[in-house]
């Protein structure tokens, strides 16, 4: 046996060792310092990679195998604890590089605020960008207790940045009254409670457009994703979420990047949420990366 | 900052500090001494309050905010460990006071036996009372291994007290053969396995009547409520339970009190059940208290 | 009180103390040495028995009580740690004895490989045997990393042994591409993702035949069965699984043995999976044993 | 293999199958209904037996093997949930029988109140009885919140029954002021905080006398026994407790019975406390039973 | 029963309801946003209060009862998530008020950085102040990865503020080489690994002086305090820590305030650490408050 | 930022990226298939690396920093599940390579049987080899239930291979009578219960000799290492174990390789054991590698 054959636990299963020849780049954003309730998602990327060794490399849903896609796992971006602004700047810079190299960025959070600099970066490359957002929470606050950098604000920020009419939220079951009002008044799409059926109606409208998909794991019911900071009853099943990923894969939109955020291993005692996240990422890779 | 501004962790989120001007009263009944399987629900009320700080104060289902209802959190009734009869007497006395003051009682258990003195008290005020009962278990035993004070008896007791024809059980999937037979022979309503659809049929019949709703968290499937003493597979989802609460809110019945029982934090490792319970209580407050 | 009245915690609730007069025999197969991901199912049989004391002895689904069936709990087969071949031999020998005595074998795993010698034994007695297999995984590998004795191979082994056309798999959502191809090419039945609806179509075809049912608990979604080695999102609910057991009970097939495998207590922090397994076993006893 | 060879998980390792020819009897007292803080010790006896399979059958401390002593495991006494008085009566009756048969009773709790009827029973047989009590708590209350049947009262009850001067408590670090005063005024021995050193001084005084030893697992520091209802920092190590057991074994007292109480598996997440309890019981068997 | 008699779970056991007549004030500082490893101590104060109901109100060590001291529990200071500077300002302001009212401040963290504004506030009132610091970590960094507001800096900050010669650290077993060098060069006292023995030597030197004691729970070995962010093997026992508290109580120093920080309930699965913390606080109240 | 700066979670903190220029090689042996009680140590190496990011890079004990030693982390050796013989062959081959390259092998288990091929490999290079073994268990069985490849046999195997008089065991508190007898009869050194003091006596005798140190984490008391398969009360503290490592570092022996085995993350709920293991490895690196 040679040393290089030794299994290296830190990369997502079947990652391609070579950045240059990869089509996609997986990267972690281990930040959780602005969360208002239960922290811990900083350890999400590491645990999701760790449990990915339990994944089958073939998708019985898409009839594809991981080896059909080349993706590089760049590890976690080292972020300064407790400094939100600097962390966001580092993330944006990192994703700029991925996009400059022509790769598909697939980010793993961390708290949802990390999606804000990613989407900004993607928008620089795709001015016609639309956002698909799956989440339990509207994340449309301007600030949280006076703090504009909060995990309850990223969708508001990107909506104001690219225009609320380009942002489509699904599965939302929690938020302030003002958030829902703001969405309504500004022409932003919100589907409350459900994901799959409303998504089927929206996808045709986005045909041909570049779309970034941001997925907060808490769109799932706590039964399916207990390992997250803010559990909220009444969510969708993992079956519906898988079907939604496949619906996007079959559609005519062009996914140009995506993320999965808010897995918090410490609340995930049987590692069920991390395992589910790693399966979702497999389906995203197999269903979306080839869409470029 | 002033001392009184300091957050006080023991009350349900957004509780009104003033008893006199409140419409409803939340109170805990930390008793679990008659349970036959796994104890621990005595710590339910404290944990549900604790996690309620993670709740959004607005309901996207009912389009209402908690500040629209004034409710006082009276804390837990101090109950003597291991003495069931004295505990029940203290509870009845406590609820009598709430009702005398014209308030809506919203109780948190504790084991299900605590609902028995509450319902007795409510019945004194509303002789035309009907009961809506959501649970995995029939709770229709006369006694458990010879013990008449048992958490498997409260619905039998109230049925005999107000007449079985005024009691409506939903979601029942567990019980002795004799319990189902007794219900059938005495004209008590039991909907096995399901809640929402049979509830829709029953509610019109109860239009205009005062109704007390007693909710055992184990009516939910263990996937949705692992943190309870007696988990029993095959239950309903939290989505269905939320919809059932909303169905009652939209109906023409007059909810005059309610409780949520059997949350046992020690089995609730990710605090998923306590979080779900706190959301259910929010919906009960917003949907039912105004029904008075 | 007499000594023999003392509760003996190791047997499944309501077990008959006498082997001779029993119709069925429950036995544990505490083996987990070939699993590729997370071990721990060796402790499944003990924990399932332990929590069975929380079970109601009556089934509200089947309107039957456990005392209507006589079953003996034979305890766990002592298996040599780490020696797969010898373990399988011991299991086969053990089940041969049960069948020779004319009893219905009801096995509890342990990893899924334990079902292989059981099915071989049952086939010796019933040459017309068909297999119903419920699982998240196809288990159709020839070997795992060169190892022919692996928990991902039992269905392949039995398929080759009795003919793939006699094997019916349901709920499969994970496997290698080659496994699905092999099934297709060899006329084996695989229903992907779903159990109840496809089962309803298959059962009439099996009318009158002896059938062995092997149930891997991970056919359930991780929400319903977190306590297993290889959790895989997108599974069925415990409601659907219960309904599938009842559908078989109502059908015209003749169940001649069954097993439930892969419960791993260490990942089952609230004991939800073990409790669910014990309920499933109750329904199997009440619904299937009388089918003989 | 024969059926009777199948491992039966419910008995303490190496138990003798035959009551008549046994020198000692192990029995469980699964009661926890009077505890004032965290319940759950009702499941202690079952879990301790379950993990005993991990024990080495030889003691490197005493240079003896379990097969040198014959002990029968009688299972758990079935106790009526929530009825303390009836439970205590059943226990006393049960132990009377063991003693009548000339066996050494080795009880496993359950809460500490179960020791009260046991000690009463032993006293009937040995009027010259002394008690050695190891515990974090004095357990000398007359009642708890008005309730005379409470897990904080057993040592008071036995002290008043046999005379306080015959009761020796060790390791006590918690109690009411009144409890320590009562002990002092009535000539009862209490060694605060420590066990081994004061025990060495007391043992010679008890030479030749029949002694019952009651051991509350919480005499151990929470580091060594997290799995108990009332953890209390500042306790002794398991090394000191083992040495204390051995000190008694080497002494000239005649141990006539013993118990180990208050292991609560639900707080014992890594099963460390149950494993420690099973090792302590092995040492008690090897060190004390032969003292008769 | 009257409503005001209902137990209110959020206050430390036996708290005095009236601020004016209290000698000490307990307050929580639920902040954890600058921690570099595992967050979660924001929930420390709530959980410590919750489990304090399990405490005996009498100390067998000090022979005093809680009712001999009047202390008010002011709840948690509401701190803005993720904004370290504003949080620290609010804490300082809060403690200023306590000191202005002539009360003894007893703070519960939260991460260790919260002690910095507290000590600053205390120093304003007591210019002759000395600090006793018990911790596994030196906490003498100037900044952490460029961030001056970090939980690894508070002792450096206070040392520079009041002069390093007035700061005495005990039990330190972790830190950067530079931290130990800085201490040495600036005349600050550090006792590595041990607490009790070096403390006995230091206390006489501080006789008569006002001293603030800051206690990081991780000075305990992980065996005694698993529920903290940064566990570090090789620490002291809870027995030694209790003895250290009592040693201070017996000394001639004048404790003018204290805190206990870094309890993180999510890592404290059996609630052992929270229970230990609540006992330590009882001893601090009984041993130190009267020293004023 | 450059991609290569991204933190890569799978290596032990501060690992040198370059094999050639390293003095030591860290490698994982993720095997647990022969354990007789609780499996799970296969995930030990990954988790120990993961938590090593929480380590201080400086040792306050040895006054050295990790950057003073160059070590390469080779990842985990890919081992075939359930095939013990092939796994051991692969390990021996792997370590041969490390030794051929002149590096110090530092292995992480996995079950203790993995040390057997490692020690064999080291012995080939150092015919004058002695073994220092710290463990709760003697591991001197010839076989376990007929199976010669078992985790209770490695010390027997190496003793017979290099001569029992060259093997020194410390801390042993568990084993069969026959194991202790065999050791005695064959001149092997066993120190029961204690490590530090007997080690101090043995080290001078080994002065100048090449020594391999194999450390089973369960030599620690369960209080200090709950996260292991076979916990056994009465062990040493982490303080004593650290001191033992330092004693070896100060001695005149020449450590030529070492391992740390049997950490099982699934039983390590607060990650206390993994954190302790990572600290022990830091001290081994700083204290022992330079001994070459």
PDB file of C-alpha atoms in Angstrom, chain E residues 130-132 134 168 199 202-213 244-245 247-257 287-288 290-292:
ATOM      1  CA  UNK E 130      -6.794  42.075  43.514  1.00  0.00           C
ATOM      2  CA  UNK E 131      -8.029  39.295  41.223  1.00  0.00           C
ATOM      3  CA  UNK E 132      -8.104  35.579  41.945  1.00  0.00           C
ATOM      4  CA  UNK E 134      -9.130  29.862  38.531  1.00  0.00           C
ATOM      5  CA  UNK E 168      -3.289  35.681  40.688  1.00  0.00           C
ATOM      6  CA  UNK E 199      -3.825  29.342  47.000  1.00  0.00           C
ATOM      7  CA  UNK E 202      -1.167  33.398  48.310  1.00  0.00           C
ATOM      8  CA  UNK E 203      -4.144  34.154  50.554  1.00  0.00           C
ATOM      9  CA  UNK E 204      -2.157  35.495  53.528  1.00  0.00           C
ATOM     10  CA  UNK E 205      -0.490  38.035  51.224  1.00  0.00           C
ATOM     11  CA  UNK E 206      -3.914  39.357  50.229  1.00  0.00           C
ATOM     12  CA  UNK E 207      -5.221  39.684  53.784  1.00  0.00           C
ATOM     13  CA  UNK E 208      -7.518  42.647  54.199  1.00  0.00           C
ATOM     14  CA  UNK E 209      -7.646  43.467  50.507  1.00  0.00           C
ATOM     15  CA  UNK E 210     -10.756  43.555  48.338  1.00  0.00           C
ATOM     16  CA  UNK E 211     -10.617  40.629  45.937  1.00  0.00           C
ATOM     17  CA  UNK E 212     -12.719  39.671  42.945  1.00  0.00           C
ATOM     18  CA  UNK E 213     -12.787  35.939  42.145  1.00  0.00           C
ATOM     19  CA  UNK E 244     -10.479  26.160  47.491  1.00  0.00           C
ATOM     20  CA  UNK E 245     -13.734  28.059  47.857  1.00  0.00           C
ATOM     21  CA  UNK E 247     -10.138  28.186  51.938  1.00  0.00           C
ATOM     22  CA  UNK E 248     -10.996  31.636  50.618  1.00  0.00           C
ATOM     23  CA  UNK E 249     -14.017  31.762  52.915  1.00  0.00           C
ATOM     24  CA  UNK E 250     -11.801  31.115  55.926  1.00  0.00           C
ATOM     25  CA  UNK E 251      -9.142  33.622  54.890  1.00  0.00           C
ATOM     26  CA  UNK E 252      -8.808  37.263  55.738  1.00  0.00           C
ATOM     27  CA  UNK E 253      -9.433  38.601  52.283  1.00  0.00           C
ATOM     28  CA  UNK E 254     -12.604  40.509  51.516  1.00  0.00           C
ATOM     29  CA  UNK E 255     -14.374  39.050  48.518  1.00  0.00           C
ATOM     30  CA  UNK E 256     -16.207  41.913  46.798  1.00  0.00           C
ATOM     31  CA  UNK E 257     -17.677  40.071  43.846  1.00  0.00           C
ATOM     32  CA  UNK E 287     -18.772  31.503  52.134  1.00  0.00           C
ATOM     33  CA  UNK E 288     -18.066  34.792  50.451  1.00  0.00           C
ATOM     34  CA  UNK E 290     -20.768  37.523  54.346  1.00  0.00           C
ATOM     35  CA  UNK E 291     -17.139  38.500  53.942  1.00  0.00           C
ATOM     36  CA  UNK E 292     -18.133  42.045  52.942  1.00  0.00           C
TER      37      UNK E 292
END
